[in-house]
Short mmCIF file of C-alpha atoms in Angstrom, two decimals:
data_model
loop_
_atom_site.label_atom_id
_atom_site.label_comp_id
_atom_site.label_asym_id
_atom_site.label_seq_id
_atom_site.Cartn_x
_atom_site.Cartn_y
_atom_site.Cartn_z
CA MET A 13 -38.83 -33.67 -2.51
CA LEU A 14 -35.65 -35.00 -4.05
CA LYS A 15 -32.84 -35.97 -1.71
CA PRO A 16 -29.42 -34.38 -2.30
CA VAL A 17 -27.12 -36.48 -4.45
CA GLN A 18 -24.04 -37.10 -2.33
CA THR A 19 -20.60 -37.47 -3.85
CA ARG A 20 -18.01 -39.51 -2.00
CA MET A 21 -15.34 -37.44 -0.28
CA LYS A 22 -12.74 -38.13 2.34
CA PRO A 23 -13.89 -36.86 5.77
CA GLU A 24 -11.40 -33.98 5.78
CA GLU A 25 -12.48 -32.96 2.27
CA ARG A 26 -16.16 -33.07 3.26
CA GLU A 27 -15.45 -31.00 6.36
CA ARG A 28 -13.57 -28.40 4.33
CA GLN A 29 -16.39 -28.26 1.77
CA LEU A 30 -19.05 -27.82 4.45
CA LEU A 31 -17.07 -25.05 6.15
CA GLU A 32 -16.74 -23.18 2.85
CA VAL A 33 -20.46 -23.53 2.14
CA ALA A 34 -21.46 -22.59 5.70
CA GLN A 35 -19.21 -19.53 5.79
CA ARG A 36 -20.68 -18.27 2.52
CA MET A 37 -24.22 -18.79 3.80
CA PHE A 38 -23.53 -17.12 7.15
CA VAL A 39 -22.14 -14.11 5.25
CA GLU A 40 -25.11 -13.95 2.88
CA ARG A 41 -27.91 -14.69 5.37
CA GLY A 42 -26.45 -14.05 8.80
CA TYR A 43 -26.40 -16.49 11.71
CA GLN A 44 -30.14 -16.42 12.40
CA GLY A 45 -31.04 -16.68 8.72
CA THR A 46 -28.99 -19.84 8.14
CA ALA A 47 -30.32 -23.31 9.01
CA MET A 48 -28.50 -26.63 9.04
CA GLU A 49 -30.90 -27.79 6.33
CA ASP A 50 -29.77 -24.89 4.14
CA ILE A 51 -26.11 -25.78 4.59
CA ALA A 52 -26.74 -29.45 3.86
CA ARG A 53 -28.77 -28.71 0.74
CA ALA A 54 -26.21 -26.23 -0.62
CA ALA A 55 -23.42 -28.77 -0.05
CA GLY A 56 -25.40 -31.59 -1.65
CA VAL A 57 -25.55 -33.75 1.48
CA THR A 58 -28.20 -34.80 4.00
CA ARG A 59 -28.59 -33.09 7.38
CA PRO A 60 -27.23 -36.10 9.33
CA VAL A 61 -23.88 -35.66 7.56
CA VAL A 62 -23.61 -32.07 8.82
CA TYR A 63 -24.80 -32.97 12.33
CA LYS A 64 -22.34 -35.86 12.53
CA LEU A 65 -19.38 -33.60 11.72
CA PHE A 66 -20.35 -30.49 13.69
CA GLY A 67 -23.09 -31.38 16.18
CA ASN A 68 -25.33 -28.35 15.66
CA LYS A 69 -25.41 -24.87 14.10
CA ASP A 70 -23.27 -23.40 16.89
CA GLY A 71 -20.71 -26.11 16.18
CA ILE A 72 -20.37 -25.38 12.48
CA TYR A 73 -20.48 -21.62 13.09
CA LEU A 74 -17.62 -21.84 15.59
CA ALA A 75 -15.66 -24.15 13.28
CA CYS A 76 -16.00 -21.53 10.53
CA LEU A 77 -15.01 -18.82 12.97
CA LYS A 78 -11.95 -20.71 14.17
CA LYS A 79 -10.82 -21.36 10.60
CA ALA A 80 -11.26 -17.72 9.55
CA ARG A 81 -9.43 -16.51 12.68
CA GLU A 82 -6.55 -18.89 11.98
CA VAL A 83 -6.25 -17.47 8.47
CA LEU A 84 -6.32 -13.90 9.81
CA ASN A 85 -3.75 -14.64 12.50
CA THR A 86 -1.47 -16.28 9.95
CA TYR A 87 -1.58 -13.21 7.70
CA ILE A 88 -0.73 -10.92 10.61
CA ILE A 89 2.02 -12.98 12.23
CA GLU A 90 3.79 -14.15 9.07
CA ARG A 91 4.06 -10.62 7.71
CA ALA A 92 5.02 -9.22 11.11
CA LEU A 93 7.88 -11.70 11.53
CA GLU A 94 9.34 -10.53 8.22
CA GLY A 95 9.98 -7.10 9.76
CA ASN A 96 13.00 -6.01 11.80
CA GLY A 97 12.49 -4.51 15.24
CA LEU A 98 9.29 -3.05 16.68
CA GLN A 99 8.70 -0.68 13.78
CA GLY A 100 9.17 -3.39 11.16
CA ARG A 101 6.95 -5.89 12.98
CA LEU A 102 4.15 -3.36 13.44
CA ARG A 103 4.17 -2.32 9.80
CA GLY A 104 4.35 -5.95 8.73
CA GLY A 105 1.45 -6.93 10.99
CA ILE A 106 -0.69 -4.07 9.66
CA GLU A 107 0.17 -4.99 6.07
CA GLY A 108 -0.76 -8.59 6.86
CA TYR A 109 -4.12 -7.55 8.26
CA PHE A 110 -5.06 -5.47 5.25
CA SER A 111 -3.82 -8.20 2.90
CA PHE A 112 -6.28 -10.50 4.67
CA VAL A 113 -9.03 -7.96 4.02
CA GLU A 114 -7.95 -7.70 0.38
CA PHE A 115 -7.53 -11.38 -0.47
CA GLU A 116 -9.88 -13.11 2.00
CA ARG A 117 -12.93 -10.87 1.57
CA ASP A 118 -15.53 -13.49 2.52
CA ALA A 119 -13.60 -14.48 5.64
CA PHE A 120 -13.35 -10.83 6.69
CA ARG A 121 -17.09 -10.31 6.17
CA PHE A 122 -17.80 -13.49 8.10
CA LEU A 123 -15.67 -12.41 11.07
CA TYR A 124 -16.98 -8.88 11.31
CA ASP A 125 -20.47 -8.77 9.74
CA SER A 126 -22.24 -12.12 10.12
CA GLY A 127 -22.49 -12.85 13.83
CA ALA A 128 -24.39 -9.99 15.45
CA ALA A 129 -27.27 -12.27 16.52
CA VAL A 130 -25.10 -15.03 18.01
CA ALA A 131 -25.76 -15.57 21.73
CA GLY A 132 -24.91 -17.89 24.60
CA PRO A 133 -21.91 -20.24 24.52
CA ALA A 134 -21.28 -19.53 20.82
CA ALA A 135 -20.97 -15.80 21.53
CA GLN A 136 -18.60 -16.47 24.45
CA ALA A 137 -16.40 -18.73 22.33
CA ALA A 138 -16.41 -16.14 19.53
CA GLY A 139 -15.26 -13.50 22.01
CA GLN A 140 -12.41 -15.73 23.19
CA LEU A 141 -11.23 -16.26 19.62
CA ARG A 142 -11.28 -12.51 19.03
CA PHE A 143 -9.23 -11.93 22.17
CA ASP A 144 -6.75 -14.51 20.91
CA THR A 145 -6.12 -12.29 17.88
CA VAL A 146 -5.70 -9.27 20.18
CA ASN A 147 -3.18 -11.22 22.27
CA ARG A 148 -1.17 -11.90 19.13
CA ILE A 149 -1.17 -8.18 18.38
CA ALA A 150 0.00 -7.51 21.93
CA PHE A 151 2.84 -9.97 21.34
CA LEU A 152 4.02 -7.77 18.45
CA LEU A 153 4.27 -4.90 20.95
CA ASP A 154 6.46 -6.94 23.30
CA ASP A 155 9.41 -4.53 22.91
CA LEU A 156 7.39 -1.90 24.77
CA LYS A 157 7.47 -3.78 28.07
CA GLY A 158 10.36 -1.68 29.27
CA VAL A 159 8.55 1.63 28.75
CA MET A 160 4.86 0.75 29.02
CA PRO A 161 2.90 -1.24 31.64
CA GLU A 162 1.67 -4.61 30.38
CA GLU A 163 -2.01 -3.68 30.80
CA GLU A 164 -1.42 -0.60 28.63
CA ILE A 165 0.16 -2.78 25.94
CA VAL A 166 -2.94 -4.98 25.96
CA ALA A 167 -5.17 -1.89 25.84
CA THR A 168 -3.18 -0.61 22.86
CA ALA A 169 -3.65 -3.97 21.11
CA HIS A 170 -7.42 -3.76 21.63
CA ALA A 171 -7.47 -0.19 20.31
CA LEU A 172 -5.42 -1.22 17.27
CA SER A 173 -7.77 -4.13 16.59
CA GLY A 174 -10.88 -1.96 16.74
CA ALA A 175 -9.39 0.84 14.67
CA GLY A 176 -8.20 -1.66 12.05
CA GLU A 177 -11.68 -3.14 11.74
CA GLN A 178 -13.34 0.24 11.21
CA LEU A 179 -10.69 1.40 8.74
CA ALA A 180 -11.03 -1.86 6.81
CA LYS A 181 -14.82 -1.55 6.57
CA TRP A 182 -14.46 2.01 5.25
CA TRP A 183 -11.72 0.96 2.82
CA LEU A 184 -14.05 -1.64 1.29
CA THR A 185 -16.34 1.24 0.28
CA GLN A 186 -13.42 3.00 -1.45
CA PRO A 187 -12.31 0.62 -4.23
CA ALA A 188 -9.96 3.18 -5.81
CA LEU A 189 -7.96 3.70 -2.61
CA PRO A 190 -4.64 1.76 -2.65
CA LYS A 191 -3.91 -0.65 0.17
CA ALA A 192 -0.62 1.15 0.82
CA THR A 193 -2.56 4.27 1.79
CA VAL A 194 -4.61 2.56 4.48
CA VAL A 195 -1.53 0.68 5.75
CA ASN A 196 0.41 3.95 6.05
CA THR A 197 -2.54 5.69 7.73
CA MET A 198 -2.86 2.94 10.32
CA PHE A 199 0.87 2.63 10.92
CA ASN A 200 1.50 6.39 11.20
CA LEU A 201 -1.35 6.79 13.67
CA LEU A 202 -0.04 4.03 15.90
CA TRP A 203 3.63 4.83 15.56
CA ALA A 204 3.17 8.53 16.37
CA GLY A 205 1.47 7.56 19.64
CA LEU A 206 4.15 5.02 20.55
CA VAL A 207 7.01 7.38 19.76
CA ASN A 208 5.45 10.08 21.96
CA HIS A 209 5.02 7.53 24.74
CA GLN A 210 8.68 6.53 24.61
CA GLN A 211 9.99 10.09 24.79
#
């Protein structure tokens, strides 16, 4: 069996390459169907290189997860901060989320479709990263603290996160449907509930 031919890269470049390869493989094969040997071979390196950088499969999976979550959070927060007031921030955050779905398709599939079989510490860490995204959504609802208990704001953020995920998965099966339509659907649903709550 021929050994992979390694090309010299700076450590940060090699890490970025391995994360891209691993994310693609986790999406295509799932967590259980992906081995460190597969990642190493696809990246053109030996297994020790992958183990040295990430420790084990949980390590590289969580590194991929953290990177994808950071990209998602950036889309949401940057677009939200462009809006004025609660209404503008909510619409901006929703637009940011669906822009992530549109332009970062593999990352979206990795976050929401590839990790069903993950267990143990990796699953716990994955859950914490997901809650971090929800906490950022709750931050966008900060203006509601005067009219809504804090635990209800957090509950609303969780509901928004779950509804967004399901709407996004359906949208991906409807290629002719404009992004603006799903953004408006999500925003109108949320805003109607918030307006009624404030009356």
